[in-house]
JSON list of C-alpha atoms in Angstrom, two decimals:
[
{"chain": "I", "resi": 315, "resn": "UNK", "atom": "CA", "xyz": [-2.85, 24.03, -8.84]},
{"chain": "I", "resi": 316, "resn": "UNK", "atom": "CA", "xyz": [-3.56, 20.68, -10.71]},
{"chain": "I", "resi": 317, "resn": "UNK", "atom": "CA", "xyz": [-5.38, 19.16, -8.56]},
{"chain": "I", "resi": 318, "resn": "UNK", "atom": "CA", "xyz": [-3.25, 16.19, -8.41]},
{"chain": "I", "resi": 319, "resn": "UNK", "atom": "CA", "xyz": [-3.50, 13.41, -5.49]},
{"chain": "I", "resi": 320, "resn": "UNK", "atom": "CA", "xyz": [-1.35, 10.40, -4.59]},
{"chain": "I", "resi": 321, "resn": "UNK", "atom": "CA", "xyz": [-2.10, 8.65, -2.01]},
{"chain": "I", "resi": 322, "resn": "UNK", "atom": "CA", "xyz": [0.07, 6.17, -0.47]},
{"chain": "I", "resi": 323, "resn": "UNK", "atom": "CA", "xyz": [1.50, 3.38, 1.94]},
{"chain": "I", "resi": 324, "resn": "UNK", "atom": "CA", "xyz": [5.24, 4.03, 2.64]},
{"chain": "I", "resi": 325, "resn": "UNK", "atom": "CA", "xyz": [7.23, 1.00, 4.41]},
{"chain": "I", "resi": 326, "resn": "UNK", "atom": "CA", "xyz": [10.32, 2.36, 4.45]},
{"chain": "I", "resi": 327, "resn": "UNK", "atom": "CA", "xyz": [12.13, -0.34, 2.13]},
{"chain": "I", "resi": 328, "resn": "UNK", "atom": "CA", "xyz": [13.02, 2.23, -0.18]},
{"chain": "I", "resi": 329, "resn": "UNK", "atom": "CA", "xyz": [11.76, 5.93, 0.99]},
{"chain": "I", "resi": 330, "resn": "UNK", "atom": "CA", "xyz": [13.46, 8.04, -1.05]},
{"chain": "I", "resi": 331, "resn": "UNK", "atom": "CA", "xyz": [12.56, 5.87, -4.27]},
{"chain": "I", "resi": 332, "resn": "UNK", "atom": "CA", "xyz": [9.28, 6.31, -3.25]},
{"chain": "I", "resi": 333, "resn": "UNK", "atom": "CA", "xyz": [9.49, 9.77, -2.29]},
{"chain": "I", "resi": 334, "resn": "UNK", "atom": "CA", "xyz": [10.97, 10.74, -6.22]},
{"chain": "I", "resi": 335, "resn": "UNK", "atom": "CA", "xyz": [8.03, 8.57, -7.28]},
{"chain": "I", "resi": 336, "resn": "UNK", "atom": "CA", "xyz": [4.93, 10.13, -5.59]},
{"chain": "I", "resi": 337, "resn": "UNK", "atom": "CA", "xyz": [6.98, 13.66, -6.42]},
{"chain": "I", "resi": 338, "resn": "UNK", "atom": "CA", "xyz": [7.31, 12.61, -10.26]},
{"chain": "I", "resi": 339, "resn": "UNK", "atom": "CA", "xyz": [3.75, 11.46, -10.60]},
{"chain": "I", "resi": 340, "resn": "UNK", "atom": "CA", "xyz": [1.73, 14.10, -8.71]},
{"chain": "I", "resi": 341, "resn": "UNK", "atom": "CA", "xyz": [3.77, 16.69, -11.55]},
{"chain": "I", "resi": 342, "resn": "UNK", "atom": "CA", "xyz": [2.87, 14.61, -14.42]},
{"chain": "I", "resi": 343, "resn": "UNK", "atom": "CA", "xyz": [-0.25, 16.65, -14.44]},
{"chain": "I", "resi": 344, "resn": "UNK", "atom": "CA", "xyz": [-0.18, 19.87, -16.18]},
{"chain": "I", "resi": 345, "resn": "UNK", "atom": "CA", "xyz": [-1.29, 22.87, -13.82]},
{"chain": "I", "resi": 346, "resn": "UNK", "atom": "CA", "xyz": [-3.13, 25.00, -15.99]},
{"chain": "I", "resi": 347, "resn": "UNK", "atom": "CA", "xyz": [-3.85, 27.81, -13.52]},
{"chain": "I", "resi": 348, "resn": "UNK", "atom": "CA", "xyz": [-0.52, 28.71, -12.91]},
{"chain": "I", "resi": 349, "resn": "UNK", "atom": "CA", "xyz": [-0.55, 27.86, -9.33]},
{"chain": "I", "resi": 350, "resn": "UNK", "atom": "CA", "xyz": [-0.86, 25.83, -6.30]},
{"chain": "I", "resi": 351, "resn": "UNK", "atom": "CA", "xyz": [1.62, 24.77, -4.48]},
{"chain": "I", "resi": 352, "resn": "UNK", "atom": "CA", "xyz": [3.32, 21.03, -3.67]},
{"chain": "I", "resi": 353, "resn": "UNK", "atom": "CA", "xyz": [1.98, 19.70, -0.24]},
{"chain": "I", "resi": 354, "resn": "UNK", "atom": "CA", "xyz": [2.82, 16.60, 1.67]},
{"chain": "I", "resi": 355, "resn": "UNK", "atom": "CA", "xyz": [0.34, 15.22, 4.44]},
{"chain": "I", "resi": 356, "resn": "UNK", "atom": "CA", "xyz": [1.89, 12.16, 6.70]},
{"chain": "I", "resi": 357, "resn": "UNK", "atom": "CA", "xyz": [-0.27, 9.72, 8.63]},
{"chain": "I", "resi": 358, "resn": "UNK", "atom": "CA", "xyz": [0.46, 6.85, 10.30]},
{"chain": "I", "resi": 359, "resn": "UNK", "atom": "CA", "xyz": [2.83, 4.96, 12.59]},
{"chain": "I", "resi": 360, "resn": "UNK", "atom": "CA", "xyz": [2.75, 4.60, 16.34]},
{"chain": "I", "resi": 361, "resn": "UNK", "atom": "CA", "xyz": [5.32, 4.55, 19.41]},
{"chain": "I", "resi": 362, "resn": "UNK", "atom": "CA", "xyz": [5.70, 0.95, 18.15]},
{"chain": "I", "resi": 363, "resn": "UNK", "atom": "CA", "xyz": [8.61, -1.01, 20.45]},
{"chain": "I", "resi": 364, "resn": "UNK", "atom": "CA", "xyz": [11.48, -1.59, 17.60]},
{"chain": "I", "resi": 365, "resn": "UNK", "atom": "CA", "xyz": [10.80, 2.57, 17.23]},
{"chain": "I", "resi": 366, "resn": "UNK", "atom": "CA", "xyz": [9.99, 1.78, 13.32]},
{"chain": "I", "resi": 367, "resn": "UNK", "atom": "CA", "xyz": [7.79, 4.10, 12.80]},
{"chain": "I", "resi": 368, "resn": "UNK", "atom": "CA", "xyz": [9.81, 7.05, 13.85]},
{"chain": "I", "resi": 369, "resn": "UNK", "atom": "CA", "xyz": [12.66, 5.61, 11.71]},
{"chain": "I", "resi": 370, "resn": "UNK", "atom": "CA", "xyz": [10.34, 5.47, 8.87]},
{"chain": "I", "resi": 371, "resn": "UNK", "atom": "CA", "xyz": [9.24, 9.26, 9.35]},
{"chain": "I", "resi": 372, "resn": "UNK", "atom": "CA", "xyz": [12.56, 10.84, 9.95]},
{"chain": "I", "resi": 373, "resn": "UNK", "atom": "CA", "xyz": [12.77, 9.11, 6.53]},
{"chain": "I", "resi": 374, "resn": "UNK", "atom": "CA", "xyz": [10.28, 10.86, 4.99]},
{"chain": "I", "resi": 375, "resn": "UNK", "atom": "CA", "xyz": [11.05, 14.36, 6.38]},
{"chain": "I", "resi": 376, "resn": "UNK", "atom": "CA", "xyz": [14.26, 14.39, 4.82]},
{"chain": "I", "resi": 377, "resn": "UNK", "atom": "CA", "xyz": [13.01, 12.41, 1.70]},
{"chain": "I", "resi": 378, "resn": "UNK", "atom": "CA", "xyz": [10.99, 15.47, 1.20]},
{"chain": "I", "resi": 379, "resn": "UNK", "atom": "CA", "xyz": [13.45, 18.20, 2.37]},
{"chain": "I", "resi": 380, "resn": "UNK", "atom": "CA", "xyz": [15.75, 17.03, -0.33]},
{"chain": "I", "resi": 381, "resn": "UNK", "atom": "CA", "xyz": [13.16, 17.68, -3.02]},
{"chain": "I", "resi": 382, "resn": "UNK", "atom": "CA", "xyz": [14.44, 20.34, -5.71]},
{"chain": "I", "resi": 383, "resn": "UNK", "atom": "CA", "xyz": [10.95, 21.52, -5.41]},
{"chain": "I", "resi": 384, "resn": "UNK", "atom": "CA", "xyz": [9.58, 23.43, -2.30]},
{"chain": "I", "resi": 385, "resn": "UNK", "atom": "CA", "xyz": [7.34, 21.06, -0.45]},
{"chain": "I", "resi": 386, "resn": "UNK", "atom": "CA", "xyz": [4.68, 22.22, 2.46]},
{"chain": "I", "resi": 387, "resn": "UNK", "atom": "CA", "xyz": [4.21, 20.19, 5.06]},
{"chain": "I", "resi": 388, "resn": "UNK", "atom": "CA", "xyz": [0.78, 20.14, 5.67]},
{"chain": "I", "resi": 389, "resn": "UNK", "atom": "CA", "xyz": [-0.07, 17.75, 8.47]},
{"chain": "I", "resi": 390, "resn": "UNK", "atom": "CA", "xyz": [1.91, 15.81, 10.51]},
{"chain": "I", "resi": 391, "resn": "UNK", "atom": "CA", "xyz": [-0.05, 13.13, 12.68]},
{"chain": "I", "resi": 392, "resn": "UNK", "atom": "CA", "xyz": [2.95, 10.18, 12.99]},
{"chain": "I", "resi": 393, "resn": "UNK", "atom": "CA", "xyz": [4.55, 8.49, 15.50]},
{"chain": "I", "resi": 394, "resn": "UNK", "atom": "CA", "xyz": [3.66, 10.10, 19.12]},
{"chain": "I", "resi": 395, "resn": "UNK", "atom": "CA", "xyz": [0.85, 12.18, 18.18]},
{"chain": "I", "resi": 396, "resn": "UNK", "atom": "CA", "xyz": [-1.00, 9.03, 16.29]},
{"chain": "I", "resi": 397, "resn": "UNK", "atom": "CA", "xyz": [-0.10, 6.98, 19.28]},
{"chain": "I", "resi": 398, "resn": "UNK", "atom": "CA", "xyz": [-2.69, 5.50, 22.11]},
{"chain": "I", "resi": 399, "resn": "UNK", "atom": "CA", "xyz": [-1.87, 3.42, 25.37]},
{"chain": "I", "resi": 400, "resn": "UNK", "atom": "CA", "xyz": [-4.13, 0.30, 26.36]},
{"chain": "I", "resi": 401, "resn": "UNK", "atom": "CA", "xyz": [-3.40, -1.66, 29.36]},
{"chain": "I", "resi": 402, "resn": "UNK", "atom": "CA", "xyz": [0.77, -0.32, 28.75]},
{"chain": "I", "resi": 403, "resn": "UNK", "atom": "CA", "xyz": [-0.24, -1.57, 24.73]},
{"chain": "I", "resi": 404, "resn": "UNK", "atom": "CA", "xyz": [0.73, 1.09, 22.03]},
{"chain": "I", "resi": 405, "resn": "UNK", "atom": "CA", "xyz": [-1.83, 1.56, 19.47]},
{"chain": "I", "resi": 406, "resn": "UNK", "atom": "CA", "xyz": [-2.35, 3.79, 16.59]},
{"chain": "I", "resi": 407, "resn": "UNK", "atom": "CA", "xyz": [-5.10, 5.96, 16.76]},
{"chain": "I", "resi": 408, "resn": "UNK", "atom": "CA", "xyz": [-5.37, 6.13, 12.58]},
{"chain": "I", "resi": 409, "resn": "UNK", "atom": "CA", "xyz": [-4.97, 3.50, 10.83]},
{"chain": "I", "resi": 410, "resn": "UNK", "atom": "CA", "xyz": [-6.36, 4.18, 7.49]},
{"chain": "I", "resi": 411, "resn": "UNK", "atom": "CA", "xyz": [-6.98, 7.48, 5.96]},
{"chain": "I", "resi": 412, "resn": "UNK", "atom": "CA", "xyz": [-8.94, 8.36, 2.45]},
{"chain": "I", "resi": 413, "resn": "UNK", "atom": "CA", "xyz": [-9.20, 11.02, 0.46]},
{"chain": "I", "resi": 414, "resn": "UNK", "atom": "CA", "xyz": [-12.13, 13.30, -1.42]},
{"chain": "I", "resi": 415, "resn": "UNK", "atom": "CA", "xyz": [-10.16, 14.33, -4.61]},
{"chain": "I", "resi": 416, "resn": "UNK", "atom": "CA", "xyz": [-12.83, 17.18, -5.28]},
{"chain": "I", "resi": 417, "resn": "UNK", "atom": "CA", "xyz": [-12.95, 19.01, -2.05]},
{"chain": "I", "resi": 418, "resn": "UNK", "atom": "CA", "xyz": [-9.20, 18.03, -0.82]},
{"chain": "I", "resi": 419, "resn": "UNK", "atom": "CA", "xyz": [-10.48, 16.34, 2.37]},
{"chain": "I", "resi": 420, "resn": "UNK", "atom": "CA", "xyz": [-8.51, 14.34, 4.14]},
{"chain": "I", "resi": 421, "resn": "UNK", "atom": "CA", "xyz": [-10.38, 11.59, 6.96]},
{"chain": "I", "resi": 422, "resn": "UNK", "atom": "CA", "xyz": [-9.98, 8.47, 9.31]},
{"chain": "I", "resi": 423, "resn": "UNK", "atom": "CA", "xyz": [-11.51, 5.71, 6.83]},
{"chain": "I", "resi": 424, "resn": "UNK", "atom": "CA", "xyz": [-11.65, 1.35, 6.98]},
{"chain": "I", "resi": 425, "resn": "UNK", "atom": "CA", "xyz": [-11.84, -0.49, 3.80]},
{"chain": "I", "resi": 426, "resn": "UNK", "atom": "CA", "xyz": [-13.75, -3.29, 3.85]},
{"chain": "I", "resi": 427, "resn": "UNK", "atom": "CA", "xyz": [-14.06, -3.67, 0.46]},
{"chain": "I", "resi": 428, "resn": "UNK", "atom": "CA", "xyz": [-10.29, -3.73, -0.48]},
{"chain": "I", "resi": 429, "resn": "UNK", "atom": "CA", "xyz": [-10.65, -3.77, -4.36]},
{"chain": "I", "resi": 430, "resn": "UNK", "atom": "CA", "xyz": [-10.30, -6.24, -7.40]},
{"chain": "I", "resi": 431, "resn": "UNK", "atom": "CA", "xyz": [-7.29, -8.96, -7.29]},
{"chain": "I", "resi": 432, "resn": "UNK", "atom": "CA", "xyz": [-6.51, -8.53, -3.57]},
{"chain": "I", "resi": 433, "resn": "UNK", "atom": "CA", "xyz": [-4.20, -11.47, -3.20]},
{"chain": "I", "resi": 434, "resn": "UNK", "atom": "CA", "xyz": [-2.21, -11.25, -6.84]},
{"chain": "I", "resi": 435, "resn": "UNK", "atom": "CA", "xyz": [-1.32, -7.39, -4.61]},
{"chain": "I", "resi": 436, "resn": "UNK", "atom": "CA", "xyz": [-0.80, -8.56, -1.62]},
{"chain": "I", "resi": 437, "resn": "UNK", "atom": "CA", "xyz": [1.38, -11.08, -2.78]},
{"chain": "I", "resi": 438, "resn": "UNK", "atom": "CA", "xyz": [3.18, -8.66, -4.94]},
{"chain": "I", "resi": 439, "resn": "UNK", "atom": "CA", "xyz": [4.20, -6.78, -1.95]},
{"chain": "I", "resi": 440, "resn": "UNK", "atom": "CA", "xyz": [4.70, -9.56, 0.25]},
{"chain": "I", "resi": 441, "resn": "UNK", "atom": "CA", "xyz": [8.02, -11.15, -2.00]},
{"chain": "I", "resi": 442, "resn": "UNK", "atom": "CA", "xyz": [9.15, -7.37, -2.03]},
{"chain": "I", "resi": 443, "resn": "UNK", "atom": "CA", "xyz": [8.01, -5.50, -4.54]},
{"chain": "I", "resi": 444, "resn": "UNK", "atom": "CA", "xyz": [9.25, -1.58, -5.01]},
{"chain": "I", "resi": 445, "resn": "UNK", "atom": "CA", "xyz": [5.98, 1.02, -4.47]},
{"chain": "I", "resi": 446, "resn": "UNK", "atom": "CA", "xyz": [3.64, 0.25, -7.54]},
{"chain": "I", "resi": 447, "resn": "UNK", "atom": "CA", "xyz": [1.30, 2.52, -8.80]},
{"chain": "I", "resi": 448, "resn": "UNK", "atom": "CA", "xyz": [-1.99, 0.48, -10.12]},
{"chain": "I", "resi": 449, "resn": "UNK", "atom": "CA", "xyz": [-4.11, 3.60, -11.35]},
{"chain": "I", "resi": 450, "resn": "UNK", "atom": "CA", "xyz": [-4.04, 5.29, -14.20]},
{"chain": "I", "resi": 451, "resn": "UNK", "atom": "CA", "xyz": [-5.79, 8.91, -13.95]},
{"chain": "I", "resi": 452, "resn": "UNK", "atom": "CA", "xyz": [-5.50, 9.34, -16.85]},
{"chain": "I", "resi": 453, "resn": "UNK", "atom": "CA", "xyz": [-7.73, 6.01, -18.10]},
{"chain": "I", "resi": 454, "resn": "UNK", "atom": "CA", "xyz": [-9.59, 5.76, -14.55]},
{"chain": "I", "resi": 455, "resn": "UNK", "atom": "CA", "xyz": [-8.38, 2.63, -14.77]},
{"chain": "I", "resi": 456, "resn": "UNK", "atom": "CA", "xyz": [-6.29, -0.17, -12.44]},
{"chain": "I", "resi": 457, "resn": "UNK", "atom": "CA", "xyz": [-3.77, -1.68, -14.41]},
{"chain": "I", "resi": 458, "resn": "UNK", "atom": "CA", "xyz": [-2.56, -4.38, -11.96]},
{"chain": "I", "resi": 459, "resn": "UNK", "atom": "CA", "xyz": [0.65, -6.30, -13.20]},
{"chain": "I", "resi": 460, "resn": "UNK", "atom": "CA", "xyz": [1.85, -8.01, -14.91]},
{"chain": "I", "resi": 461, "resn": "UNK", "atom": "CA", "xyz": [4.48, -9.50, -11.91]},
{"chain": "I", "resi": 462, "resn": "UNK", "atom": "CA", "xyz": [7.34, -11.50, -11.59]},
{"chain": "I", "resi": 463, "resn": "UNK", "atom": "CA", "xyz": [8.54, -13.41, -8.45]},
{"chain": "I", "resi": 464, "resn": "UNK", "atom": "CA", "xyz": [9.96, -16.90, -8.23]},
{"chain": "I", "resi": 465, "resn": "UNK", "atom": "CA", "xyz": [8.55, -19.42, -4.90]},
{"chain": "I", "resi": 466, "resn": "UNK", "atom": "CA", "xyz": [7.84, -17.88, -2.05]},
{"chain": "I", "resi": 467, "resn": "UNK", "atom": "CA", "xyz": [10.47, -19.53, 0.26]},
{"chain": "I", "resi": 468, "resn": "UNK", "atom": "CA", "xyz": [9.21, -21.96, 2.98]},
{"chain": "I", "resi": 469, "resn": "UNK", "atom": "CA", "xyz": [6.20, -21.21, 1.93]},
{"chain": "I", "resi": 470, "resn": "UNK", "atom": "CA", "xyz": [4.24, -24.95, 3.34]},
{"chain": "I", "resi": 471, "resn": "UNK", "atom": "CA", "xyz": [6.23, -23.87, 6.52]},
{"chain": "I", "resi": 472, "resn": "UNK", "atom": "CA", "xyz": [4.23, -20.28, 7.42]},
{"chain": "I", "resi": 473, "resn": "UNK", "atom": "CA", "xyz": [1.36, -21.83, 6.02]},
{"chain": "I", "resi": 474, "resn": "UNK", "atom": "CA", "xyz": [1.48, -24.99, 8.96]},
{"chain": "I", "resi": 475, "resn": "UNK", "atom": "CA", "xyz": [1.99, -22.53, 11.81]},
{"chain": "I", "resi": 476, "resn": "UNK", "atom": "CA", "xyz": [-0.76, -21.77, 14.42]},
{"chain": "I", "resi": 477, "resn": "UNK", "atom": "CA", "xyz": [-1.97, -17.99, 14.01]},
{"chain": "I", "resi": 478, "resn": "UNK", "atom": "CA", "xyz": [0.29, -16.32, 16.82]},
{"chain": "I", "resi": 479, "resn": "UNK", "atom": "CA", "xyz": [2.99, -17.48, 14.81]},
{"chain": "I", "resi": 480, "resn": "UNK", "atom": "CA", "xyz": [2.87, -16.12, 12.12]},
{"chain": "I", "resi": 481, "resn": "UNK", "atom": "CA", "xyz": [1.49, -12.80, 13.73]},
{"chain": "I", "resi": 482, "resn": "UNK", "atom": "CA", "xyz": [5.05, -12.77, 15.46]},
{"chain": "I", "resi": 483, "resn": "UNK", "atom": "CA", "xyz": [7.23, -13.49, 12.51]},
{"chain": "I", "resi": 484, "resn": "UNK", "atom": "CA", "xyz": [5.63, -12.06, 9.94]},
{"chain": "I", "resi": 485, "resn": "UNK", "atom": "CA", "xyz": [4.13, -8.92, 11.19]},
{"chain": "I", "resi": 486, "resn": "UNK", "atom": "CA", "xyz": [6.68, -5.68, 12.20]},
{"chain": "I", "resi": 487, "resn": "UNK", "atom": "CA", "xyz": [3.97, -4.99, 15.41]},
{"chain": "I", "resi": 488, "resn": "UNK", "atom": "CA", "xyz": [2.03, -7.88, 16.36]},
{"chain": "I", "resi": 489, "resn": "UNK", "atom": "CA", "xyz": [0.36, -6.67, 19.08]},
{"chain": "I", "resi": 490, "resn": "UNK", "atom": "CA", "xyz": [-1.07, -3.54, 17.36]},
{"chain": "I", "resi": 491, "resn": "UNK", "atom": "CA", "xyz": [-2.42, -5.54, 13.85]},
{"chain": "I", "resi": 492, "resn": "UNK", "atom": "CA", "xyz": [-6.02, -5.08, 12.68]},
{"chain": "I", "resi": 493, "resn": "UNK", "atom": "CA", "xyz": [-8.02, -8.66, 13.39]},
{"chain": "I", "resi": 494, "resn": "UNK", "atom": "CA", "xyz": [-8.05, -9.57, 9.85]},
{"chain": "I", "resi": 495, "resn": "UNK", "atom": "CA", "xyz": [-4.10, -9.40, 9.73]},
{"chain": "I", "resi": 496, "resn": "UNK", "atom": "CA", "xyz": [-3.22, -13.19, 9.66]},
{"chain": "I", "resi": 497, "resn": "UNK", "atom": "CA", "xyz": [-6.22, -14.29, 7.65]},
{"chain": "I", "resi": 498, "resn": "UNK", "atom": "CA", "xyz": [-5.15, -11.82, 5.04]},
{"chain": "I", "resi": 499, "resn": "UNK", "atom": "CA", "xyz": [-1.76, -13.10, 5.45]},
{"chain": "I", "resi": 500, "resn": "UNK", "atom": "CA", "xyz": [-2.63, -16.76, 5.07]},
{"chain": "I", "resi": 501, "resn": "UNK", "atom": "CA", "xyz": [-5.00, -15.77, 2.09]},
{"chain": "I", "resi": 502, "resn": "UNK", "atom": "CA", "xyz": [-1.66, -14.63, 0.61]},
{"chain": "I", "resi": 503, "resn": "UNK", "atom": "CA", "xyz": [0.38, -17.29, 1.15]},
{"chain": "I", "resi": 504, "resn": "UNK", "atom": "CA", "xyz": [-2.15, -19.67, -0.36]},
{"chain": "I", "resi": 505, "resn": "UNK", "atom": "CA", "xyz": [-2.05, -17.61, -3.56]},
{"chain": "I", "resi": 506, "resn": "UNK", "atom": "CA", "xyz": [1.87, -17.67, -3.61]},
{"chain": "I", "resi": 507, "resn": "UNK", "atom": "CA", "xyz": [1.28, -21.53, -3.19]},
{"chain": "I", "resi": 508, "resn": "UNK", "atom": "CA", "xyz": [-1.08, -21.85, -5.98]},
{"chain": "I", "resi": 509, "resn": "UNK", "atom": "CA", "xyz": [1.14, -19.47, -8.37]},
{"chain": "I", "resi": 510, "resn": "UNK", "atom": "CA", "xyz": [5.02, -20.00, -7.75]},
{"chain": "I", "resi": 511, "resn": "UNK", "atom": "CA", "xyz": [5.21, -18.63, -11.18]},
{"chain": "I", "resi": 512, "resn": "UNK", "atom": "CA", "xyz": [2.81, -15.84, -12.16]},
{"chain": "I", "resi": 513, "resn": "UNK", "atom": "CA", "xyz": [4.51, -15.43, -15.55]},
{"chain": "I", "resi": 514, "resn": "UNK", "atom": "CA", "xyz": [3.25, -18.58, -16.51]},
{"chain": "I", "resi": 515, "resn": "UNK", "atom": "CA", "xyz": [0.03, -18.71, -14.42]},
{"chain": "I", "resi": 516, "resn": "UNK", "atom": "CA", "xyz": [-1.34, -15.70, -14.44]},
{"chain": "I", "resi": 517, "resn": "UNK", "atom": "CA", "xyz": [-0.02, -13.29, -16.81]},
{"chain": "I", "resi": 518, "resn": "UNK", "atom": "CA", "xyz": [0.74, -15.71, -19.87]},
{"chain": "I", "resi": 519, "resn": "UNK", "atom": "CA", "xyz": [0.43, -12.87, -22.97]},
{"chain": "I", "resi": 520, "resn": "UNK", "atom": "CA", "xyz": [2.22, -10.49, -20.83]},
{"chain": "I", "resi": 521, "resn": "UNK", "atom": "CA", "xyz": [-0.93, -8.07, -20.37]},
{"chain": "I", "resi": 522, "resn": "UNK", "atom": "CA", "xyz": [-1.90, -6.48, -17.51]},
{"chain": "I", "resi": 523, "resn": "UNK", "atom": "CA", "xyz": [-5.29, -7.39, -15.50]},
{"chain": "I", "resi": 524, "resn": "UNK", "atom": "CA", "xyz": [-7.50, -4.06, -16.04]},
{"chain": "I", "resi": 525, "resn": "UNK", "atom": "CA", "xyz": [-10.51, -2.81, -14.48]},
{"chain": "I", "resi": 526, "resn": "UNK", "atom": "CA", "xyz": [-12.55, -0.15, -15.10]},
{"chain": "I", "resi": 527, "resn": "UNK", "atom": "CA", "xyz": [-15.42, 1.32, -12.77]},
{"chain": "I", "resi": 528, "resn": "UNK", "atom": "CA", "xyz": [-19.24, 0.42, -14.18]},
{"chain": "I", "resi": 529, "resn": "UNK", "atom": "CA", "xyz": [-22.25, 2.67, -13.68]},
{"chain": "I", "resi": 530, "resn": "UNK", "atom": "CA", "xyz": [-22.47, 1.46, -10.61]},
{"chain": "I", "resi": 531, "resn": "UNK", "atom": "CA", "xyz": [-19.33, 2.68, -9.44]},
{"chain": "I", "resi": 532, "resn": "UNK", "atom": "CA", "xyz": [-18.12, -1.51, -8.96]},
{"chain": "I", "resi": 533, "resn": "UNK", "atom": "CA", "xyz": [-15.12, -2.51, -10.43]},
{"chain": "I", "resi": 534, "resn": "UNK", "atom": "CA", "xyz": [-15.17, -4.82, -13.36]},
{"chain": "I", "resi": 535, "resn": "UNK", "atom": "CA", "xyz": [-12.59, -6.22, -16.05]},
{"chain": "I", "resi": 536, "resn": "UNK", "atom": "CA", "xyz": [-11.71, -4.85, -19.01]},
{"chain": "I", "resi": 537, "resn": "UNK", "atom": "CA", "xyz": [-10.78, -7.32, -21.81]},
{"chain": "I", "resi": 538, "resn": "UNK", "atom": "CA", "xyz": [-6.91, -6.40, -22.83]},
{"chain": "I", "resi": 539, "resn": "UNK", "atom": "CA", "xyz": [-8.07, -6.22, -26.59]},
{"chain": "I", "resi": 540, "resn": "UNK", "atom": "CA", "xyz": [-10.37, -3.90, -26.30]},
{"chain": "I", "resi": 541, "resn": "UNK", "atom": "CA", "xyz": [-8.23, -1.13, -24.75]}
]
């Protein structure tokens, strides 16, 4: 009825945190027409060796189910039915999905482009941060941190090793990751080199980094001061 999306990447670390979060902030928005209804949509995962993925979706099902609210399960392309065989590999077929928030599509999209202060995120994530949300509807704006972590540990260790390993030890399938995977990981890495302490570092006042879209529909940084 609102109109409200949230789009996100569950890794099963804490799914029914998550679960109460996406719930909580899709009904932040009032629903002035009085109706609508709640629906979930789950892509993703594969037939993955370790069987992760399906773990992570039983997860989800009954992260929903328990919901006070009635939720609709609207499609359902996990696990086996997102899952392609190459030479006896396992693949996803989807990888990556976006969303038109005016029409309610939902379609197979890459992201080249992967949006201001890639590395302070990834690196957020990386030394296990809970699901953040970054955009505010409300503002149209990304407020990205500020963050807290301490030294990543063994960090001049990952960052001597050759490429496969640190697609075997640091990836939950190796043999199914996107090419860019260990660049982006190593990018990472570097940044957690270069700021051990991002309290210091990076986020000195305290203030989050924001961004706000220009005519051009680019992102570009918004002075704290001037919010």
């Amino acid at each position: 009825g609102s109109g409200a999306t949230c789009l996100t990447h569950c890794d099963g670390s804490d799914t029914e945190a998550e679960v109460s979060l996406i719930m909580s902030s899709v009904k932040s928005f009032p629903n002035s027409t009085g109706c609508g209804r709640l629906e979930v949509h789950l892509v993703g995962g594969f037939n993955d060796d370790r069987q992760l993925s399906q773990k992570l979706t039983n997860q989800l099902l009954r992260a929903f189910d328990l919901q006070p609210e009635d939720v609709h399960l609207v499609t359902f392309c996990v696990t086996e039915l997102n899952d392609r065989e190459e030479q006896d590999i396992h693949f996803p077929i989807i990888y990556g999905i976006a969303v038109n928030v005016k029409t309610a599509d939902i379609f197979p999209a890459t992201f080249p482009e992967k949006g201001p202060d890639e590395d302070l995120r990834s690196a957020h994530v990386l030394t296990g941060a809970p699901l953040t949300n970054i955009y505010d509807a409300k503002t149209e704006q990304l407020r990205i941190g500020p963050y807290i972590w301490g030294p990543f540990p063994h960090v001049d260790f990952w960052l001597e090793q050759d490429d496969a390993q640190i697609l075997q030890n640091l990836s939950t399938s190796p043999l199914a990751e996107p090419p860019h995977f260990v660049s982006h990981i190593r990018s990472t890495l570097t940044f957690l080199k270069e700021h051990p302490f991002p309290s210091r570092s990076l986020f000195p006042d305290r203030k989050p980094r924001i961004y706000k879209k220009n005519e051009e529909g680019l992102w570009e940084q918004v002075c704290s001061d001037k919010i």
